Amino acid sequence: MRKKLVAGNWKMHGSLQQNALLLERLKAGMPGVQCAVAVCVPHPYLAQAQSLLADSLVLWGAQSVSEHASGAYTGEVSASMLREFGCHHVLVGHSERRSLFGETDAVVAAKFVAAQKEGLVPVLCLGETLAEREAGHTMAVILRQLSAVIDHAGVVALASAVVAYEPVWAIGTGVTASPAQAQEVHAAIRVRLAELDSGLAGGLKILYGGSVKPQNAVELFAQADIDGGLIGGAALVADDFLAICQAAN
């Protein structure tokens, strides 16, 4: 059985004081949590996360990474820099990076490779817009995004990665894909990978992201191919995030 993972994406939220309270509360609530837990924090707070979480079971990571190892790329942060702050995971291809900052499938694939070269675990985000879902293009979009990484890195690279299905229409909207809708996409991703490498497909963690809350987490995580969650707003409320982690037990 795949051990579940619950990862929090803080997005552009937080302050030193707020973070300290949240992280200390998470640490205190970890006894009894059986799944793996991670928080992906804004870059300026990585040092704080490293300091506060180093003696805990909570992993920490970043929300984005440059595809470049170094150079004249003002404002960018390389994978080696993230590694120096003890990062374990890094998000790549989040829909907000794709839509707001123009990250193409090719850029996402390059970031995926750059992260793995430094020993980071990329969390590859895949997802369709509402218009794409209503047009019946969900799986075409998901498989296009997935294939871009496989073509660039090889399918075996996914053995050291996590995939997160995040329907764009459910991120931050309060609307959640039904457990059946989410399971359908998760299963299709696993079937596609099984066609290329059956052993890898069986062990790959595929997370669901998109308005996961304590009220719906148990039913979502009970689906056969949903291996945890990538949590947005609820990750900023310690009790809610811990309840979601408990749901993943």
XYZ file of N, CA and C in Angstrom:
747
model
N 0.847 -1.203 0.000
C 0.000 0.000 0.000
C 0.878 1.248 0.000
N 0.509 2.243 -0.824
C 1.275 3.474 -0.888
C 0.995 4.324 0.348
N 2.052 4.774 1.018
C 1.878 5.658 2.165
C 1.412 7.014 1.664
N 0.392 7.537 2.277
C -0.157 8.805 1.813
C 0.731 9.984 2.204
N 0.599 11.050 1.424
C 1.326 12.297 1.640
C 0.332 13.439 1.634
N 0.408 14.302 2.628
C -0.371 15.538 2.644
C 0.618 16.696 2.637
N 0.559 17.514 1.588
C 1.478 18.642 1.435
C 0.692 19.943 1.423
N 1.146 20.909 2.203
C 0.496 22.210 2.244
C 1.206 23.203 1.347
N 0.439 23.915 0.540
C 0.977 24.986 -0.302
C 0.497 26.313 0.268
N 1.410 27.035 0.918
C 1.026 28.297 1.560
C 0.772 29.415 0.569
N 1.166 29.230 -0.686
C 1.073 30.300 -1.683
C 1.769 31.559 -1.143
N 1.302 32.763 -1.464
C 1.983 33.974 -0.996
C 1.301 34.479 0.273
N 1.434 33.676 1.328
C 0.862 34.007 2.621
C 1.914 33.810 3.695
N 1.696 34.455 4.844
C 2.541 34.213 5.996
C 3.285 35.443 6.467
N 3.791 35.320 7.683
C 4.708 36.288 8.287
C 5.527 35.478 9.278
N 6.622 36.046 9.746
C 7.456 35.297 10.685
C 6.650 34.873 11.912
N 5.839 35.787 12.424
C 5.059 35.464 13.616
C 3.980 34.422 13.315
N 3.235 34.621 12.251
C 2.187 33.671 11.892
C 2.770 32.296 11.608
N 3.879 32.279 10.892
C 4.504 31.001 10.538
C 4.921 30.232 11.782
N 5.530 30.939 12.734
C 6.010 30.283 13.949
C 4.856 29.621 14.692
N 3.737 30.339 14.815
C 2.579 29.774 15.499
C 2.034 28.559 14.761
N 1.952 28.663 13.454
C 1.404 27.571 12.650
C 2.297 26.337 12.705
N 3.597 26.537 12.528
C 4.511 25.396 12.495
C 4.624 24.719 13.857
N 4.624 25.505 14.915
C 4.681 24.898 16.248
C 3.411 24.093 16.521
N 2.281 24.594 16.062
C 1.028 23.855 16.240
C 1.047 22.566 15.430
N 1.590 22.606 14.227
C 1.686 21.391 13.417
C 2.582 20.355 14.087
N 3.713 20.812 14.584
C 4.625 19.897 15.270
C 3.940 19.239 16.466
N 3.202 20.014 17.213
C 2.537 19.488 18.402
C 1.447 18.485 18.040
N 0.869 18.628 16.844
C -0.214 17.752 16.436
C 0.211 16.523 15.670
N 1.503 16.351 15.463
C 1.979 15.251 14.647
C 1.826 13.864 15.286
N 1.922 13.713 16.601
C 1.707 12.376 17.173
C 0.355 11.809 16.742
N 0.376 10.617 16.222
C -0.846 9.998 15.742
C -1.081 10.182 14.257
N -0.355 11.098 13.622
C -0.454 11.262 12.176
C 0.444 10.216 11.512
N -0.138 9.394 10.667
C 0.603 8.291 10.068
C 1.093 8.593 8.658
N 0.512 9.592 8.000
C 0.942 9.911 6.644
C 2.191 10.790 6.675
N 2.852 10.907 5.543
C 3.939 11.875 5.410
C 3.323 13.271 5.291
N 3.994 14.264 5.869
C 3.472 15.639 5.890
C 4.569 16.593 5.433
N 4.206 17.529 4.585
C 5.150 18.535 4.104
C 4.456 19.879 3.989
N 5.227 20.948 4.091
C 4.708 22.292 3.845
C 5.622 22.980 2.830
N 5.013 23.585 1.822
C 5.759 24.318 0.803
C 5.536 25.802 1.055
N 6.588 26.475 1.488
C 6.477 27.846 1.978
C 7.108 28.820 0.988
N 6.770 30.107 1.058
C 7.446 31.098 0.212
C 8.956 31.096 0.473
N 9.721 31.387 -0.546
C 11.185 31.326 -0.441
C 11.766 32.078 0.761
N 11.286 33.293 1.091
C 11.911 33.999 2.221
C 11.775 33.267 3.555
N 10.820 32.332 3.654
C 10.569 31.665 4.923
C 11.205 30.271 5.005
N 12.023 29.913 4.029
C 12.644 28.588 4.056
C 13.594 28.436 5.234
N 14.342 29.470 5.549
C 15.265 29.377 6.682
C 14.495 29.171 7.982
N 13.375 29.868 8.118
C 12.551 29.704 9.317
C 11.980 28.287 9.391
N 11.491 27.788 8.275
C 10.959 26.427 8.260
C 12.041 25.416 8.614
N 13.221 25.608 8.047
C 14.337 24.703 8.344
C 14.662 24.718 9.834
N 14.686 25.899 10.429
C 15.028 26.026 11.839
C 13.972 25.388 12.736
N 12.695 25.629 12.424
C 11.623 25.171 13.298
C 11.257 23.703 13.092
N 11.509 23.187 11.900
C 11.055 21.830 11.591
C 12.162 20.789 11.575
N 13.403 21.215 11.750
C 14.534 20.288 11.627
C 14.429 19.111 12.584
N 13.821 19.311 13.736
C 13.725 18.240 14.728
C 12.344 17.593 14.733
N 11.614 17.728 13.642
C 10.243 17.212 13.584
C 10.092 16.226 12.434
N 8.900 15.664 12.325
C 8.576 14.757 11.232
C 8.004 15.499 10.023
N 7.808 16.807 10.152
C 7.251 17.597 9.053
C 8.374 17.980 8.087
N 8.180 17.639 6.820
C 9.127 18.024 5.780
C 8.779 19.418 5.273
N 9.739 20.076 4.641
C 9.456 21.401 4.085
C 10.005 21.475 2.661
N 9.400 22.371 1.901
C 9.802 22.518 0.514
C 9.433 23.884 -0.016
N 9.657 24.071 -1.310
C 9.449 25.362 -1.959
C 8.303 25.270 -2.958
N 7.865 26.430 -3.413
C 6.710 26.503 -4.302
C 7.098 26.600 -5.774
N 8.364 26.852 -6.044
C 8.820 26.943 -7.422
C 10.337 26.848 -7.423
N 10.914 26.633 -8.591
C 12.359 26.523 -8.739
C 12.711 26.963 -10.155
N 13.895 27.517 -10.315
C 14.349 27.881 -11.657
C 14.802 26.640 -12.408
N 14.638 26.669 -13.701
C 15.177 25.599 -14.535
C 16.679 25.752 -14.751
N 17.231 26.909 -14.336
C 18.649 27.190 -14.527
C 19.431 26.905 -13.243
N 20.629 26.400 -13.390
C 21.466 26.086 -12.225
C 22.081 27.339 -11.613
N 22.387 28.331 -12.436
C 22.959 29.596 -11.974
C 22.975 30.554 -13.152
N 23.361 31.805 -12.878
C 23.501 32.742 -13.984
C 22.754 34.037 -13.766
N 22.640 34.817 -14.834
C 22.031 36.143 -14.781
C 20.520 36.019 -14.927
N 19.886 35.528 -13.879
C 18.433 35.320 -13.873
C 17.863 35.982 -12.614
N 17.895 37.300 -12.607
C 17.510 38.067 -11.421
C 16.121 37.659 -10.916
N 16.067 37.409 -9.620
C 14.806 37.045 -8.995
C 14.528 35.569 -8.946
N 15.310 34.763 -9.654
C 15.094 33.323 -9.682
C 15.843 32.642 -8.538
N 15.431 31.422 -8.211
C 16.037 30.634 -7.143
C 16.328 29.245 -7.693
N 17.562 28.811 -7.591
C 17.965 27.532 -8.169
C 17.691 26.380 -7.225
N 17.721 25.175 -7.778
C 17.502 23.973 -6.976
C 18.600 23.786 -5.937
N 19.834 24.136 -6.286
C 20.924 23.987 -5.316
C 20.737 24.933 -4.134
N 20.186 26.113 -4.378
C 19.892 27.048 -3.284
C 18.815 26.471 -2.369
N 17.782 25.893 -2.961
C 16.728 25.276 -2.152
C 17.283 24.134 -1.321
N 18.182 23.391 -1.902
C 18.750 22.243 -1.198
C 19.541 22.698 0.033
N 20.204 23.860 -0.074
C 20.984 24.360 1.058
C 20.098 24.705 2.257
N 18.815 24.924 2.005
C 17.883 25.194 3.091
C 17.112 23.940 3.501
N 17.615 22.797 3.097
C 17.049 21.536 3.548
C 15.740 21.149 2.902
N 15.393 21.771 1.786
C 14.132 21.433 1.129
C 14.104 19.971 0.717
N 12.949 19.383 0.831
C 12.739 18.010 0.382
C 11.919 17.996 -0.900
N 10.819 18.743 -0.917
C 9.934 18.813 -2.076
C 9.998 20.194 -2.724
N 9.574 20.261 -3.976
C 9.350 21.543 -4.636
C 8.218 21.358 -5.643
N 7.291 22.326 -5.652
C 6.201 22.286 -6.619
C 6.711 22.694 -7.995
N 6.274 21.996 -9.016
C 6.574 22.400 -10.393
C 5.285 22.314 -11.214
N 5.039 23.336 -11.991
C 3.887 23.327 -12.886
C 2.563 23.653 -12.233
N 2.589 24.298 -11.060
C 1.316 24.684 -10.454
C 0.538 25.564 -11.432
N -0.768 25.433 -11.429
C -1.582 26.149 -12.420
C -1.389 27.650 -12.348
N -1.122 28.173 -11.161
C -0.903 29.617 -11.050
C 0.411 30.021 -11.701
N 1.409 29.164 -11.656
C 2.664 29.439 -12.359
C 2.449 29.349 -13.874
N 1.638 28.406 -14.290
C 1.378 28.250 -15.722
C 0.564 29.431 -16.257
N -0.493 29.807 -15.528
C -1.412 30.824 -16.059
C -0.928 32.243 -15.823
N -0.369 32.535 -14.640
C 0.019 33.901 -14.301
C 1.424 34.262 -14.767
N 2.295 33.272 -14.842
C 3.693 33.551 -15.160
C 4.153 32.883 -16.452
N 3.222 32.331 -17.181
C 3.499 31.841 -18.528
C 4.388 30.620 -18.620
N 4.406 29.809 -17.584
C 5.246 28.611 -17.641
C 4.611 27.585 -18.585
N 5.341 27.243 -19.616
C 4.868 26.275 -20.604
C 5.172 24.857 -20.136
N 4.623 23.884 -20.849
C 4.926 22.488 -20.537
C 6.430 22.234 -20.611
N 7.098 22.854 -21.578
C 8.535 22.658 -21.742
C 9.309 23.236 -20.563
N 8.906 24.410 -20.088
C 9.565 25.024 -18.922
C 9.343 24.164 -17.689
N 8.123 23.680 -17.506
C 7.827 22.820 -16.355
C 8.700 21.566 -16.388
N 8.836 20.979 -17.560
C 9.682 19.784 -17.682
C 11.131 20.090 -17.329
N 11.624 21.250 -17.744
C 13.001 21.636 -17.426
C 13.169 21.872 -15.929
N 12.162 22.455 -15.289
C 12.224 22.663 -13.846
C 12.204 21.329 -13.101
N 11.412 20.410 -13.590
C 11.345 19.064 -13.006
C 12.732 18.427 -13.004
N 13.412 18.492 -14.124
C 14.748 17.905 -14.240
C 15.739 18.636 -13.341
N 15.686 19.964 -13.310
C 16.606 20.743 -12.471
C 16.432 20.382 -11.000
N 15.195 20.198 -10.557
C 14.938 19.820 -9.163
C 15.539 18.464 -8.849
N 15.318 17.501 -9.720
C 15.821 16.154 -9.455
C 17.346 16.090 -9.475
N 17.983 16.908 -10.278
C 19.450 16.913 -10.322
C 20.051 17.275 -8.973
N 19.317 18.029 -8.166
C 19.799 18.428 -6.845
C 19.194 17.579 -5.730
N 18.543 16.485 -6.109
C 18.012 15.577 -5.112
C 16.686 15.984 -4.507
N 16.030 16.985 -5.076
C 14.713 17.388 -4.600
C 13.634 16.490 -5.215
N 12.525 16.356 -4.529
C 11.386 15.591 -5.040
C 10.401 16.568 -5.676
N 10.308 16.591 -7.001
C 9.339 17.499 -7.622
C 7.917 16.984 -7.441
N 7.023 17.907 -7.119
C 5.587 17.606 -7.087
C 5.021 18.191 -8.372
N 4.795 17.334 -9.349
C 4.376 17.766 -10.677
C 2.872 17.991 -10.696
N 2.466 19.242 -10.881
C 1.054 19.605 -10.852
C 0.463 19.549 -12.261
N -0.669 18.872 -12.374
C -1.385 18.729 -13.636
C -2.833 19.150 -13.419
N -3.434 19.790 -14.400
C -4.831 20.149 -14.221
C -5.414 20.894 -15.397
N -6.730 20.777 -15.546
C -7.450 21.399 -16.649
C -8.310 22.558 -16.157
N -8.600 23.485 -17.036
C -9.498 24.592 -16.718
C -10.949 24.126 -16.844
N -11.857 24.964 -16.375
C -13.277 24.630 -16.491
C -13.686 24.510 -17.957
N -13.193 25.421 -18.790
C -13.545 25.366 -20.214
C -13.049 24.066 -20.844
N -11.861 23.644 -20.465
C -11.313 22.386 -21.009
C -12.114 21.186 -20.533
N -12.547 21.213 -19.262
C -13.372 20.098 -18.765
C -14.718 20.070 -19.484
N -15.350 21.229 -19.620
C -16.669 21.268 -20.246
C -16.613 20.873 -21.719
N -15.441 21.067 -22.333
C -15.273 20.668 -23.736
C -14.883 19.198 -23.873
N -14.744 18.520 -22.745
C -14.382 17.106 -22.787
C -12.902 16.853 -23.023
N -12.063 17.843 -22.708
C -10.633 17.737 -23.010
C -9.777 17.434 -21.780
N -10.397 17.054 -20.665
C -9.648 16.871 -19.422
C -8.446 15.952 -19.612
N -8.672 14.752 -20.110
C -7.560 13.792 -20.181
C -6.533 14.183 -21.242
N -6.975 14.832 -22.302
C -6.011 15.286 -23.310
C -5.055 16.306 -22.706
N -5.579 17.211 -21.879
C -4.740 18.222 -21.226
C -3.795 17.572 -20.223
N -4.343 16.702 -19.376
C -3.533 16.053 -18.339
C -2.412 15.242 -18.974
N -2.726 14.459 -19.977
C -1.711 13.594 -20.597
C -0.695 14.405 -21.390
N -1.114 15.550 -21.942
C -0.149 16.435 -22.614
C 0.859 16.978 -21.613
N 0.361 17.446 -20.477
C 1.256 17.988 -19.446
C 2.189 16.906 -18.907
N 1.651 15.716 -18.704
C 2.456 14.604 -18.199
C 3.489 14.156 -19.232
N 3.080 14.052 -20.475
C 3.979 13.582 -21.530
C 5.156 14.520 -21.745
N 4.939 15.822 -21.522
C 6.042 16.779 -21.684
C 7.187 16.443 -20.744
N 6.868 16.020 -19.529
C 7.904 15.651 -18.566
C 8.515 14.298 -18.931
N 7.680 13.345 -19.296
C 8.193 12.017 -19.658
C 9.114 12.110 -20.867
N 8.731 12.899 -21.856
C 9.555 13.038 -23.064
C 10.906 13.662 -22.746
N 10.937 14.550 -21.752
C 12.168 15.264 -21.423
C 13.033 14.501 -20.423
N 12.390 13.882 -19.442
C 13.133 13.270 -18.341
C 13.137 11.753 -18.380
N 12.209 11.165 -19.135
C 12.057 9.716 -19.127
C 11.068 9.288 -18.063
N 10.327 8.230 -18.333
C 9.291 7.810 -17.390
C 9.885 7.381 -16.058
N 11.113 6.841 -16.065
C 11.714 6.372 -14.819
C 11.917 7.507 -13.824
N 12.015 8.749 -14.306
C 12.202 9.896 -13.408
C 11.019 10.064 -12.476
N 9.850 9.595 -12.879
C 8.666 9.748 -12.033
C 8.728 8.871 -10.789
N 9.640 7.896 -10.791
C 9.800 7.059 -9.598
C 10.308 7.874 -8.417
N 10.944 9.004 -8.688
C 11.475 9.880 -7.639
C 10.721 11.198 -7.608
N 9.439 11.130 -7.888
C 8.614 12.334 -7.948
C 7.236 12.030 -7.376
N 6.446 13.073 -7.255
C 5.046 12.984 -6.860
C 4.240 13.718 -7.927
N 3.068 13.213 -8.240
C 2.170 13.894 -9.171
C 0.988 14.430 -8.373
N 0.526 15.625 -8.712
C -0.657 16.195 -8.067
C -1.654 16.603 -9.140
N -2.857 16.041 -9.079
C -3.923 16.458 -9.977
C -4.683 17.595 -9.323
N -4.645 18.760 -9.965
C -5.308 19.952 -9.453
C -6.206 20.541 -10.533
N -7.471 20.163 -10.558
C -8.358 20.808 -11.531
C -8.390 22.317 -11.269
N -8.045 23.088 -12.269
C -7.906 24.538 -12.088
C -9.205 25.151 -11.593
N -10.320 24.605 -12.035
C -11.630 25.146 -11.663
C -11.967 24.898 -10.193
N -11.163 24.091 -9.497
C -11.439 23.794 -8.089
C -10.429 24.423 -7.143
N -9.428 25.136 -7.672
C -8.385 25.685 -6.808
C -8.837 27.026 -6.250
N -9.023 27.076 -4.935
C -9.385 28.320 -4.275
C -10.790 28.799 -4.540
N -11.603 27.950 -5.155
C -12.957 28.366 -5.498
C -13.991 27.866 -4.500
N -13.581 26.911 -3.669
C -14.540 26.271 -2.780
C -15.273 25.123 -3.443
N -15.119 24.994 -4.763
C -15.714 23.887 -5.508
C -14.698 22.750 -5.560
N -15.130 21.571 -5.220
C -14.233 20.419 -5.218
C -14.719 19.409 -6.240
N -13.796 18.796 -6.949
C -14.195 17.674 -7.788
C -14.802 16.608 -6.887
N -15.833 15.948 -7.351
C -16.413 14.870 -6.560
C -15.364 13.759 -6.423
N -15.467 12.934 -5.392
C -14.523 11.813 -5.277
C -14.465 10.970 -6.550
N -15.622 10.762 -7.191
C -15.643 9.962 -8.421
C -14.914 10.675 -9.554
N -15.115 11.996 -9.677
C -14.419 12.755 -10.727
C -12.912 12.717 -10.510
N -12.488 12.941 -9.270
C -11.062 12.934 -8.968
C -10.471 11.549 -9.203
N -11.161 10.516 -8.738
C -10.667 9.154 -8.908
C -10.522 8.793 -10.382
N -11.460 9.235 -11.194
C -11.407 8.926 -12.627
C -10.113 9.442 -13.254
N -9.738 10.674 -12.909
C -8.529 11.261 -13.484
C -7.283 10.594 -12.898
N -7.273 10.374 -11.596
C -6.135 9.713 -10.965
C -5.906 8.329 -11.576
N -6.982 7.583 -11.756
C -6.868 6.244 -12.327
C -6.338 6.305 -13.751
N -6.798 7.292 -14.523
C -6.342 7.419 -15.906
C -4.860 7.746 -15.970
N -4.392 8.586 -15.042
C -2.954 8.882 -14.990
C -2.169 7.606 -14.702
N -2.644 6.827 -13.747
C -1.927 5.604 -13.385
C -1.952 4.581 -14.520
N -3.082 4.490 -15.207
C -3.179 3.570 -16.351
C -2.199 3.972 -17.444
N -2.124 5.268 -17.712
C -1.194 5.740 -18.748
C 0.240 5.383 -18.384
N 0.607 5.592 -17.127
C 1.965 5.268 -16.704
C 2.206 3.769 -16.704
N 1.173 2.993 -16.373
C 1.319 1.536 -16.381
C 1.621 1.011 -17.778
N 1.142 1.713 -18.786
C 1.443 1.324 -20.165
C 2.937 1.464 -20.460
N 3.601 2.349 -19.719
C 5.030 2.600 -19.933
C 5.901 1.853 -18.936
N 5.411 1.729 -17.686
C 6.193 1.071 -16.629
C 5.222 0.672 -15.520
N 4.805 -0.580 -15.532
C 3.765 -1.011 -14.598
C 4.228 -0.951 -13.152
N 5.485 -1.277 -12.895
C 5.986 -1.234 -11.531
C 6.005 0.173 -10.983
N 6.441 1.106 -11.798
C 6.489 2.504 -11.377
C 5.090 3.030 -11.107
N 4.154 2.716 -11.982
C 2.792 3.233 -11.846
C 2.166 2.800 -10.529
N 2.440 1.584 -10.109
C 1.845 1.080 -8.890
C 2.350 1.775 -7.642
N 3.571 2.286 -7.688
C 4.152 2.913 -6.512
C 4.073 4.425 -6.484
N 3.667 5.047 -7.589
C 3.654 6.505 -7.680
C 2.567 7.116 -6.799
N 2.931 8.139 -6.016
C 1.943 8.894 -5.254
C 1.285 9.917 -6.171
N -0.048 9.892 -6.234
C -0.813 10.880 -6.988
C -1.730 11.584 -6.000
N -1.465 12.865 -5.764
C -2.222 13.653 -4.807
C -3.379 14.368 -5.488
N -4.406 14.684 -4.709
C -5.489 15.523 -5.228
C -5.400 16.892 -4.581
N -5.515 17.937 -5.394
C -5.544 19.300 -4.885
C -6.721 20.043 -5.480
N -7.363 20.857 -4.684
C -8.496 21.626 -5.192
C -9.588 21.714 -4.150
N -9.423 22.646 -3.206
C -10.423 22.876 -2.157
C -10.655 21.640 -1.283
N -9.555 20.964 -0.916
C -9.659 19.871 0.057
C -9.853 20.479 1.440
N -10.834 19.954 2.164
C -11.176 20.453 3.494
C -11.359 19.264 4.438
N -11.353 19.497 5.744
C -11.610 18.382 6.664
C -12.922 17.669 6.357
N -13.911 18.409 5.845
C -15.224 17.826 5.607
C -15.257 16.855 4.431
N -14.330 16.994 3.472
C -14.382 16.094 2.315
C -13.146 15.214 2.189
N -12.164 15.398 3.070
C -10.893 14.698 2.909
C -11.026 13.191 3.049
N -11.820 12.724 4.007
C -11.934 11.277 4.228
C -12.449 10.580 2.977
N -13.493 11.128 2.378
C -14.080 10.489 1.196
C -13.131 10.559 0.001
N -12.442 11.687 -0.155
C -11.485 11.797 -1.258
C -10.339 10.793 -1.088
N -9.778 10.742 0.111
C -8.610 9.898 0.341
C -8.951 8.409 0.358
N -10.238 8.087 0.447
C -10.646 6.680 0.421
C -10.629 6.101 -0.993
N -10.505 6.959 -2.002
C -10.487 6.475 -3.385
C -9.188 5.714 -3.667
N -9.285 4.707 -4.491
C -8.182 3.765 -4.685
C -6.907 4.421 -5.200
N -7.038 5.441 -6.019
C -5.852 6.025 -6.650
C -5.510 7.415 -6.138
N -6.153 7.840 -5.056
C -5.838 9.143 -4.455
C -4.954 8.897 -3.233
N -3.718 9.365 -3.308
C -2.699 9.028 -2.311
C -2.393 10.177 -1.363
N -3.352 11.072 -1.175
C -3.148 12.215 -0.300
C -3.570 13.485 -0.994
N -3.133 14.620 -0.452
C -3.598 15.882 -0.991
C -2.545 16.960 -1.031
N -2.701 17.878 -1.977
C -1.936 19.119 -2.022
C -2.912 20.202 -1.581
N -2.697 20.746 -0.399
C -3.702 21.546 0.297
C -3.342 23.020 0.232
N -4.301 23.844 -0.157
C -4.089 25.284 -0.236
C -4.547 25.997 1.019
N -5.729 26.608 0.974
C -6.203 27.445 2.073
C -6.235 26.747 3.414
N -6.647 25.490 3.447
C -6.749 24.775 4.713
C -5.385 24.523 5.342
N -4.312 24.626 4.560
C -2.965 24.424 5.113
C -2.531 25.588 5.986
N -3.262 26.703 5.920
C -2.928 27.881 6.716
C -3.654 27.898 8.059
N -4.491 26.904 8.276
C -5.230 26.770 9.542
C -4.785 25.456 10.166
N -4.023 25.535 11.243
C -3.369 24.345 11.783
C -4.355 23.217 12.072
N -5.460 23.520 12.717
C -6.407 22.468 13.074
C -7.026 21.818 11.840
N -7.308 22.620 10.821
C -7.859 22.063 9.578
C -6.829 21.173 8.885
N -5.600 21.651 8.807
C -4.562 20.881 8.132
C -4.306 19.566 8.870
N -4.271 19.623 10.187
C -4.065 18.409 10.966
C -5.233 17.441 10.806
N -6.447 17.968 10.716
C -7.609 17.105 10.496
C -7.518 16.403 9.146
N -7.016 17.118 8.141
C -6.831 16.498 6.811
C -5.757 15.417 6.887
N -4.687 15.702 7.623
C -3.641 14.690 7.803
C -4.203 13.447 8.499
N -5.036 13.647 9.502
C -5.667 12.523 10.191
C -6.575 11.738 9.232
N -7.225 12.445 8.328
C -8.079 11.775 7.354
C -7.283 10.867 6.428
N -6.012 11.196 6.246
C -5.153 10.389 5.374
C -4.618 9.154 6.076
N -4.864 9.019 7.395
C -4.396 7.827 8.111
C -5.100 6.606 7.559
